[in-house]
XYZ file of C-alpha atoms in Angstrom:
606
model
C -25.954 23.595 -3.750
C -25.136 20.145 -5.165
C -21.467 19.725 -6.031
C -21.070 17.841 -9.284
C -19.404 14.430 -9.136
C -19.187 12.451 -12.377
C -18.311 8.752 -12.618
C -17.031 7.090 -15.792
C -16.990 3.284 -15.958
C -15.355 1.020 -18.534
C -16.957 -2.367 -17.828
C -14.513 -4.787 -19.405
C -14.436 -8.505 -20.093
C -11.863 -9.272 -17.413
C -11.387 -5.973 -15.588
C -13.452 -2.887 -14.874
C -11.854 0.568 -14.721
C -13.493 3.742 -13.411
C -12.566 7.419 -13.129
C -13.999 10.286 -11.096
C -14.405 13.949 -12.022
C -15.097 15.955 -8.845
C -16.261 18.937 -10.877
C -12.957 20.540 -11.796
C -12.617 18.734 -15.127
C -9.638 16.688 -13.896
C -10.323 12.953 -13.931
C -8.776 10.663 -11.337
C -8.701 6.853 -11.514
C -10.748 5.067 -8.876
C -8.658 2.609 -6.859
C -9.862 -0.813 -5.765
C -7.625 -2.314 -3.085
C -4.854 -0.007 -4.219
C -5.102 -0.746 -7.970
C -7.167 0.971 -10.695
C -8.439 -2.351 -12.074
C -11.327 -4.257 -10.502
C -11.710 -7.833 -11.780
C -15.120 -8.109 -13.480
C -15.633 -11.573 -11.983
C -18.698 -12.450 -9.895
C -19.319 -15.360 -7.552
C -22.203 -16.541 -5.379
C -20.988 -17.237 -1.855
C -22.269 -19.816 0.652
C -24.898 -17.373 1.929
C -26.292 -16.837 -1.586
C -24.935 -13.288 -1.934
C -23.056 -12.072 -5.000
C -19.476 -10.981 -4.428
C -17.358 -9.392 -7.144
C -13.799 -8.462 -7.941
C -10.940 -10.054 -6.034
C -13.397 -11.274 -3.406
C -15.143 -13.278 -6.142
C -11.833 -14.735 -7.304
C -11.012 -15.759 -3.737
C -14.401 -17.350 -3.070
C -14.370 -18.972 -6.512
C -11.247 -20.969 -5.693
C -13.252 -22.925 -3.155
C -16.510 -22.987 -5.130
C -15.664 -22.963 -8.863
C -19.205 -23.957 -9.907
C -20.508 -20.690 -8.422
C -17.889 -18.541 -10.145
C -18.329 -16.481 -13.342
C -15.022 -14.894 -14.448
C -16.354 -12.867 -17.389
C -19.966 -11.606 -17.004
C -19.576 -9.411 -20.083
C -19.130 -12.514 -22.249
C -22.466 -13.816 -20.950
C -24.458 -10.733 -21.971
C -26.418 -12.798 -24.505
C -27.214 -15.676 -22.173
C -30.071 -14.172 -20.179
C -29.342 -16.239 -17.088
C -26.318 -18.018 -15.678
C -26.364 -20.934 -13.276
C -24.103 -20.176 -10.305
C -24.018 -23.198 -8.056
C -27.622 -24.253 -7.632
C -29.187 -20.851 -8.384
C -29.978 -19.074 -11.644
C -28.783 -15.476 -11.751
C -29.874 -13.005 -14.438
C -26.978 -11.570 -16.426
C -28.088 -7.950 -15.755
C -27.889 -8.771 -12.053
C -24.324 -10.085 -12.464
C -23.283 -6.921 -14.294
C -25.145 -4.765 -11.775
C -23.142 -6.309 -8.920
C -19.889 -5.162 -10.547
C -21.289 -1.701 -11.314
C -22.613 -1.370 -7.762
C -19.198 -2.234 -6.320
C -17.704 0.517 -8.500
C -20.385 3.004 -7.443
C -19.930 2.211 -3.743
C -16.182 2.750 -4.034
C -16.810 6.123 -5.703
C -19.086 7.156 -2.830
C -16.543 6.024 -0.258
C -13.679 7.815 -1.999
C -15.435 11.102 -2.757
C -17.622 11.268 0.342
C -20.572 12.642 -1.610
C -23.194 11.345 -4.069
C -22.437 10.804 -7.736
C -24.507 13.124 -9.926
C -23.788 11.635 -13.379
C -22.603 8.265 -14.696
C -21.103 7.468 -18.094
C -20.808 3.837 -19.203
C -18.771 2.775 -22.226
C -19.633 -0.088 -24.566
C -18.133 -1.698 -27.702
C -18.987 0.117 -30.909
C -20.444 -3.102 -32.329
C -23.081 -3.494 -29.602
C -26.611 -2.996 -30.876
C -29.659 -1.641 -29.083
C -30.721 -4.791 -27.264
C -27.300 -5.434 -25.792
C -27.055 -1.825 -24.691
C -30.447 -2.313 -23.068
C -28.955 -5.096 -20.934
C -26.170 -2.766 -19.808
C -28.636 -0.006 -19.020
C -30.894 -2.400 -17.123
C -27.879 -3.419 -15.048
C -27.084 0.243 -14.364
C -30.651 0.802 -13.235
C -30.482 -2.238 -10.935
C -27.198 -0.959 -9.470
C -28.794 2.409 -8.710
C -26.452 4.473 -10.880
C -27.714 8.039 -11.367
C -28.206 9.840 -14.685
C -26.719 7.164 -16.929
C -25.523 7.780 -20.493
C -23.601 5.539 -22.883
C -20.512 6.315 -24.963
C -18.886 4.019 -27.579
C -15.472 2.837 -26.447
C -13.524 4.048 -29.536
C -15.044 7.525 -29.173
C -13.924 7.679 -25.542
C -10.469 6.373 -26.485
C -9.967 8.887 -29.306
C -11.155 11.677 -27.025
C -8.580 10.663 -24.396
C -5.708 10.651 -26.885
C -6.641 14.138 -28.068
C -7.684 15.903 -24.845
C -5.317 14.244 -22.359
C -2.276 13.183 -24.377
C -2.402 16.151 -26.738
C -2.313 14.251 -30.018
C -3.372 16.566 -32.834
C -6.267 15.309 -34.946
C -7.673 17.989 -37.257
C -11.336 18.226 -38.158
C -11.899 15.594 -40.827
C -8.903 13.598 -39.620
C -9.348 9.849 -39.233
C -7.752 7.619 -36.615
C -7.799 3.870 -36.015
C -8.409 2.560 -32.498
C -6.834 -0.856 -31.863
C -8.539 -2.168 -28.709
C -6.865 -5.411 -27.641
C -8.412 -6.369 -24.315
C -8.339 -9.473 -22.170
C -11.263 -11.282 -23.771
C -12.041 -9.654 -27.112
C -10.556 -7.457 -29.818
C -12.158 -4.454 -31.525
C -10.778 -2.342 -34.343
C -12.585 0.939 -34.985
C -12.145 3.813 -37.395
C -13.311 7.186 -36.070
C -13.342 10.607 -37.680
C -12.923 14.005 -36.000
C -15.864 16.302 -36.643
C -16.417 19.930 -35.747
C -17.771 18.847 -32.384
C -16.094 15.545 -31.605
C -15.679 12.031 -33.029
C -17.915 9.707 -34.987
C -17.481 5.981 -35.621
C -17.083 5.165 -39.315
C -16.571 1.408 -39.020
C -15.891 -1.243 -36.406
C -14.699 -4.827 -36.658
C -14.563 -7.175 -33.688
C -13.145 -10.618 -32.923
C -14.762 -12.435 -30.019
C -12.013 -15.001 -29.507
C -8.949 -12.750 -29.673
C -7.685 -11.279 -26.441
C -5.099 -11.632 -23.752
C -6.835 -14.768 -22.495
C -6.275 -16.383 -25.882
C -2.574 -15.519 -25.769
C -2.512 -17.155 -22.331
C -4.234 -20.170 -23.855
C -1.575 -20.456 -26.550
C 1.142 -20.433 -23.893
C -0.820 -23.006 -21.874
C -1.028 -25.319 -24.891
C 2.679 -24.822 -25.571
C 3.580 -25.813 -22.005
C 1.472 -28.935 -22.396
C 3.221 -29.828 -25.663
C 6.681 -29.420 -24.134
C 6.180 -30.741 -20.595
C 2.890 -32.642 -20.585
C 4.289 -35.837 -22.054
C 6.623 -36.269 -19.079
C 3.637 -36.726 -16.778
C 0.522 -37.170 -18.907
C -1.782 -37.893 -15.965
C -0.803 -34.750 -14.065
C -1.141 -32.584 -17.186
C -4.568 -34.062 -17.926
C -5.660 -32.953 -14.441
C -4.449 -29.425 -15.223
C -5.923 -29.332 -18.711
C -9.304 -30.824 -17.785
C -9.683 -30.430 -14.008
C -12.559 -32.330 -12.427
C -11.828 -32.195 -8.695
C -11.702 -28.929 -6.762
C -8.029 -29.476 -5.942
C -7.235 -29.832 -9.654
C -9.213 -26.695 -10.459
C -7.230 -24.759 -7.884
C -3.988 -26.071 -9.389
C -5.189 -25.120 -12.873
C -6.078 -21.635 -11.645
C -2.573 -21.312 -10.221
C -1.055 -22.276 -13.574
C -3.277 -19.837 -15.480
C -2.194 -17.068 -13.071
C 1.446 -18.038 -13.608
C 0.979 -17.905 -17.376
C -0.724 -14.505 -17.255
C 1.870 -12.986 -14.932
C 4.689 -14.398 -17.043
C 3.153 -12.995 -20.225
C 2.821 -9.554 -18.662
C 6.427 -9.671 -17.423
C 7.637 -10.414 -20.955
C 6.341 -7.003 -22.028
C 9.165 -5.596 -19.883
C 11.751 -8.393 -19.797
C 13.424 -10.781 -22.219
C 12.467 -13.946 -20.332
C 10.483 -15.175 -17.354
C 9.937 -18.290 -15.270
C 6.622 -20.175 -15.004
C 5.865 -22.691 -12.266
C 3.730 -25.671 -13.301
C 1.840 -27.142 -10.321
C 1.262 -30.902 -10.084
C 4.299 -31.343 -12.334
C 6.238 -29.323 -9.717
C 8.660 -27.814 -12.212
C 9.795 -24.327 -13.203
C 10.174 -23.639 -16.894
C 11.609 -20.665 -18.754
C 9.672 -18.726 -21.391
C 11.358 -16.112 -23.577
C 9.864 -13.130 -25.347
C 10.657 -14.627 -28.746
C 8.791 -17.791 -27.806
C 5.790 -15.759 -26.636
C 5.756 -13.709 -29.832
C 5.920 -16.871 -31.940
C 2.878 -18.232 -30.111
C 0.972 -14.931 -30.195
C 1.690 -14.003 -33.820
C -1.157 -16.059 -35.420
C -3.612 -14.321 -33.090
C -2.125 -10.875 -33.743
C -2.257 -11.533 -37.487
C -6.034 -11.798 -37.104
C -6.212 -8.496 -35.205
C -4.191 -6.728 -37.883
C -6.443 -8.246 -40.560
C -9.523 -7.025 -38.660
C -7.997 -3.534 -38.542
C -7.546 -3.630 -42.309
C -11.165 -4.752 -42.736
C -12.378 -1.819 -40.610
C -10.342 0.589 -42.726
C -11.726 -0.927 -45.926
C -15.299 -0.724 -44.623
C -14.706 2.955 -43.736
C -13.179 3.522 -47.206
C -10.006 4.884 -45.603
C -6.487 4.140 -46.828
C -3.790 3.520 -44.189
C -1.835 6.442 -45.639
C -4.771 8.747 -44.826
C -4.754 7.926 -41.107
C -3.846 10.713 -38.730
C -2.923 8.196 -36.047
C -3.261 4.674 -34.691
C -4.128 4.444 -30.988
C -3.463 1.323 -28.907
C -6.052 0.588 -26.214
C -6.517 -2.306 -23.795
C -4.040 -4.020 -21.503
C -3.074 -6.703 -24.030
C -1.908 -4.046 -26.512
C 1.065 -3.550 -24.206
C 2.771 -6.466 -25.991
C 5.554 -4.868 -28.077
C 4.691 -7.123 -31.022
C 1.292 -5.399 -31.408
C 2.842 -2.029 -32.241
C 5.491 -3.645 -34.447
C 3.013 -5.584 -36.586
C 0.639 -2.619 -36.934
C 3.485 -0.366 -38.006
C 4.594 -2.904 -40.602
C 1.058 -3.424 -41.913
C -0.184 0.168 -41.993
C 2.975 2.214 -42.289
C 1.852 4.366 -39.346
C 3.640 4.264 -35.994
C 1.029 3.525 -33.296
C 0.747 5.716 -30.219
C 1.808 3.619 -27.208
C 1.190 4.668 -23.614
C 2.146 3.170 -20.267
C -1.355 2.229 -19.075
C -3.516 1.537 -22.143
C -6.195 -0.184 -20.026
C -7.124 3.206 -18.480
C -7.688 5.019 -21.790
C -11.392 4.267 -22.383
C -12.501 5.120 -18.845
C -10.304 8.228 -18.830
C -11.870 9.516 -22.039
C -15.470 8.662 -21.153
C -15.952 11.774 -19.010
C -14.247 14.033 -21.551
C -16.644 13.276 -24.384
C -18.608 16.477 -24.758
C -15.911 18.693 -23.224
C -14.241 19.821 -26.382
C -15.643 16.879 -28.291
C -19.171 15.995 -29.214
C -21.131 13.678 -26.988
C -23.342 11.016 -28.468
C -27.015 11.222 -27.804
C -27.578 10.258 -24.166
C -29.007 6.778 -23.943
C -32.288 6.397 -22.176
C -32.905 3.554 -19.778
C -35.766 1.580 -21.297
C -36.748 -1.822 -20.023
C -35.103 -4.588 -22.033
C -37.241 -5.836 -24.887
C -38.320 -9.432 -24.369
C -37.250 -11.997 -26.904
C -39.452 -14.886 -28.059
C -38.757 -18.185 -26.428
C -36.069 -20.166 -28.159
C -34.545 -17.217 -30.027
C -30.869 -17.858 -30.567
C -28.400 -15.183 -31.547
C -24.863 -14.848 -32.659
C -22.500 -12.479 -30.942
C -21.967 -9.621 -30.876
C -25.563 -8.560 -31.694
C -27.212 -8.009 -28.329
C -29.899 -10.243 -26.984
C -32.136 -9.571 -24.032
C -32.564 -12.255 -21.399
C -34.674 -15.136 -22.723
C -37.578 -16.561 -20.755
C -36.666 -18.245 -17.473
C -37.185 -21.656 -19.072
C -33.956 -21.176 -21.041
C -31.069 -21.553 -18.655
C -27.341 -21.862 -18.925
C -25.426 -24.729 -17.400
C -23.291 -24.088 -14.393
C -20.101 -22.268 -15.326
C -17.181 -24.152 -13.913
C -13.497 -23.431 -14.028
C -12.757 -26.005 -16.676
C -10.739 -24.489 -19.513
C -12.469 -25.345 -22.787
C -10.567 -27.041 -25.527
C -8.141 -24.538 -27.024
C -8.971 -22.159 -29.815
C -5.472 -21.270 -31.020
C -4.456 -23.761 -33.665
C -1.048 -24.826 -34.797
C 1.291 -22.486 -32.983
C 4.626 -22.504 -34.734
C 7.360 -24.640 -33.149
C 9.932 -22.656 -31.206
C 13.449 -23.611 -32.258
C 14.987 -23.082 -28.835
C 12.784 -25.683 -27.142
C 13.299 -29.426 -26.989
C 9.871 -30.280 -28.321
C 7.881 -28.754 -31.195
C 4.700 -26.846 -30.653
C 1.948 -29.199 -31.683
C -1.306 -28.184 -33.316
C -3.199 -27.973 -30.081
C -6.230 -25.732 -29.669
C -5.701 -23.522 -26.660
C -8.117 -23.555 -23.743
C -9.771 -20.351 -22.685
C -10.409 -19.515 -19.065
C -14.121 -18.775 -19.356
C -17.440 -20.463 -18.789
C -18.730 -22.798 -21.508
C -20.819 -21.374 -24.342
C -23.821 -23.718 -24.304
C -25.760 -21.694 -26.822
C -23.383 -22.878 -29.545
C -24.293 -26.478 -28.888
C -28.001 -25.898 -29.473
C -27.550 -23.221 -32.104
C -30.101 -22.918 -34.947
C -31.917 -26.173 -34.120
C -33.951 -26.168 -37.359
C -30.831 -26.158 -39.524
C -27.981 -28.639 -39.353
C -25.137 -28.424 -39.282
C -24.162 -24.883 -38.229
C -21.277 -23.018 -39.799
C -19.382 -20.629 -37.569
C -15.814 -20.936 -38.687
C -13.956 -21.143 -41.960
C -15.801 -22.477 -44.989
C -15.440 -20.890 -48.411
C -17.121 -21.280 -51.781
C -16.365 -19.220 -54.856
C -18.113 -19.886 -58.170
C -15.877 -17.570 -60.240
C -12.653 -19.481 -59.542
C -13.228 -22.400 -61.936
C -14.774 -20.103 -64.536
C -11.827 -17.729 -64.377
C -9.271 -20.537 -64.796
C -11.159 -22.109 -67.708
C -11.798 -18.844 -69.546
C -8.226 -17.603 -69.224
C -6.971 -20.908 -70.612
C -9.552 -21.101 -73.429
C -8.699 -17.756 -75.061
C -4.961 -18.353 -75.748
C -5.649 -22.020 -76.572
C -8.216 -20.990 -79.193
C -5.833 -18.471 -80.748
C -3.038 -21.056 -80.841
C -5.251 -23.659 -82.540
C -6.399 -21.096 -85.111
C -2.778 -20.160 -85.950
C -1.841 -23.849 -86.280
C -4.802 -24.379 -88.618
C -3.725 -21.492 -90.840
C -0.161 -22.800 -90.977
C -1.409 -26.297 -91.966
C -3.532 -24.787 -94.719
C -0.655 -22.685 -96.096
C 2.070 -25.325 -95.886
C 0.104 -28.358 -97.036
C -2.403 -26.630 -99.299
C -5.091 -28.628 -97.487
C -8.004 -26.468 -96.429
C -9.809 -29.445 -94.876
C -6.848 -30.279 -92.619
C -6.466 -26.673 -91.531
C -10.178 -26.370 -90.846
C -10.151 -29.403 -88.534
C -7.715 -27.528 -86.250
C -8.576 -23.889 -86.930
C -12.387 -23.958 -86.641
C -12.414 -25.324 -83.033
C -9.767 -22.729 -82.231
C -11.948 -19.945 -83.609
C -14.844 -21.282 -81.510
C -12.802 -21.399 -78.301
C -11.959 -17.691 -78.364
C -15.530 -16.319 -78.087
C -16.394 -19.104 -75.640
C -13.430 -18.092 -73.451
C -14.440 -14.432 -73.650
C -17.999 -15.368 -72.670
C -16.649 -17.369 -69.740
C -14.594 -14.401 -68.597
C -17.697 -12.185 -68.707
C -19.557 -14.794 -66.659
C -16.721 -14.678 -64.138
C -17.064 -10.922 -63.823
C -20.776 -11.095 -63.174
C -20.862 -14.303 -61.132
C -21.802 -14.156 -57.514
C -19.738 -15.585 -54.719
C -20.222 -16.073 -51.017
C -17.588 -16.353 -48.315
C -18.218 -17.586 -44.780
C -15.361 -17.065 -42.366
C -14.603 -15.975 -38.824
C -15.628 -12.392 -39.602
C -19.064 -13.209 -41.001
C -20.540 -13.416 -44.507
C -19.184 -11.529 -47.507
C -21.273 -11.564 -50.722
C -19.652 -10.483 -53.966
C -21.021 -9.643 -57.413
C -18.296 -8.527 -59.794
C -16.168 -6.175 -57.657
C -18.935 -5.145 -55.278
C -18.740 -6.509 -51.728
C -21.513 -6.600 -49.156
C -20.299 -7.747 -45.754
C -22.539 -9.034 -42.993
C -20.720 -9.654 -39.681
C -21.950 -12.383 -37.360
C -23.758 -9.928 -35.094
C -26.184 -9.164 -37.940
C -27.307 -12.791 -38.093
C -29.769 -14.550 -35.833
C -28.738 -17.958 -37.175
C -26.628 -19.331 -39.983
C -26.298 -22.894 -41.184
C -26.217 -25.242 -44.125
C -28.522 -27.882 -45.513
C -27.741 -30.845 -47.749
C -29.575 -30.760 -51.086
C -29.711 -33.865 -53.299
C -26.213 -34.857 -52.164
C -24.912 -32.032 -54.315
C -23.398 -29.955 -51.545
C -24.346 -27.514 -48.818
C -26.545 -24.452 -49.076
C -26.256 -21.435 -46.787
C -29.439 -20.651 -44.913
C -30.194 -18.556 -41.848
C -32.160 -15.715 -40.353
C -31.252 -12.009 -40.282
C -31.735 -9.685 -37.339
C -33.783 -6.520 -37.749
C -30.892 -4.122 -38.376
C -28.828 -6.358 -40.668
C -27.531 -4.432 -43.712
C -28.507 -7.365 -45.923
C -32.181 -6.513 -45.301
C -31.600 -3.279 -47.193
C -29.524 -4.724 -50.015
C -31.585 -5.092 -53.174
C -29.449 -8.018 -54.362
C -30.637 -10.095 -51.416
C -34.279 -9.041 -51.460
C -35.509 -12.086 -53.455
C -33.905 -14.469 -50.951
C -35.085 -12.849 -47.687
C -38.433 -13.807 -46.189
C -40.705 -11.594 -44.086
C -39.298 -13.119 -40.896
C -35.708 -12.494 -41.981
C -35.081 -16.094 -43.100
C -32.926 -16.447 -46.187
C -31.385 -18.979 -48.534
C -28.439 -17.566 -50.462
C -27.561 -20.692 -52.440
C -29.588 -19.691 -55.532
C -27.789 -16.362 -55.578
C -24.299 -17.562 -54.815
C -24.295 -20.956 -56.499
C -22.745 -22.271 -53.315
C -21.472 -25.837 -53.528
C -19.395 -26.318 -50.401
C -18.599 -29.866 -49.377
C -20.992 -30.914 -46.644
C -18.187 -32.932 -45.081
C -15.974 -29.841 -44.953
C -18.755 -27.771 -43.435
C -19.462 -30.445 -40.837
C -15.759 -30.587 -39.979
C -15.665 -26.804 -39.589
C -18.662 -26.988 -37.276
C -17.178 -29.774 -35.181
C -13.903 -27.902 -34.834
C -15.668 -24.699 -33.778
C -17.821 -26.433 -31.174
C -14.741 -28.197 -29.778
C -12.678 -25.045 -29.556
C -15.356 -22.629 -28.388
C -17.798 -24.618 -26.291
C -15.280 -27.008 -24.787
């Protein structure tokens, strides 16, 4: 008789967490070197073998060009260059999954009979295929997939005992190391279903670290500009090791501030210790957390759920341990979030409980990844299978890219103000953004906005009262001076302005507008909004037309909601290409768009 042994794995951006169920329904966290978190990093050693976890971090200090700290962020890249060898992304992920599986075998002493992998709710079929291909390569048995917010909600109900009635809706605030996801899930008769999800790719604990890093440079870098330049843009191996030490100091200090009022951070090369307080950290982190709260509101709006109708707000992910997260959510939604001691274990802990008192999603099969045509470029987070071998990624090196957190507010208690310095992110470069949408230039992936109704609204609202005023003045002139001609000169234009203003207001109500921002594209007609997040786009860009401005163009992926929106049908070609300028009347300054592109490439690709 085979004794059941189930393994649940939460493959995260920076850390992987796993739990075991030996058959008694009681899950136990799997320990790696005495801790439940296994770093998701991978590195190719001198012998050409892949090592993962803390071993990868150790080997990577001596060979940074062969080190990949966040394989999950490279899921769209197909292949990654580690040292002088190209390694397929599914193989990188498989190495981490295999290490987890081997530890489960060693701990339990018997084979695993079932494996459950979690994934972000926003991942589409092709990206899930990459995860399943990695599971197949790792030799995991009987694999099924569960969305992360479903696993998290299940954990809060089945383990922590939070009451969510059938029909009740909860928000899952997943603030991890590398990314942020806000999801709205509803309790059904058999479990949970995802109503809406909103993700931010550049909002995570690493970005908070980057804000602190930039702050330290603003305060202390001027004292020794050469040494700080070596830390900020390390070229030699010794400088990379020093930079890694500083990043570790920043991360450990940030984590300590979740428990203490202040901490000390050692800055190598400068050879100084500096003090960082919780208030300073919260000042630096607040702009980033504002974006996460806004994304949570967007998810609620997309699910057509009011904050007052929420049964609960659940905090997930290690970065949600920051006290400011719960405070800001409570202020924004009016619902006190549920905070637990180890939020990074929630998703893995709930993965094996989906289906035991809650409904399980349809088990995912393990098909071979679908090949993509050569040269296909995609925006995250819509999954992409590995491109042909000819498309390769440059060697990931431990060189923090130029920062992505802009203008952190100055901290009054410090001697120097916080300058507007984008914060570096400890991750491999994103080369696909440099060669993105080659047929269209430049590319917009940042903040650029155009709204036709604005001018019309201002003009129409001014024209109506102005017309009435002129008409009244004309009547008064006629009555007081007994001059109909004089009154007509003033009154007739006034009478004409009123219907013109009303017509302008009607135009404003029916005019179309288009917004491009960090969350994607939002198209509006009157009060109707159709949102298309970045992961529904294969490419997006602008083109100059007769020096009149910039027009939005791009290509939609197969499952984009815009393909099924009748308002967009005239602008979408058979291959998914589209040009929304005729619909939206977009007239965004090409210079502004180019500036937005340049800023995004600097802050994201390094």
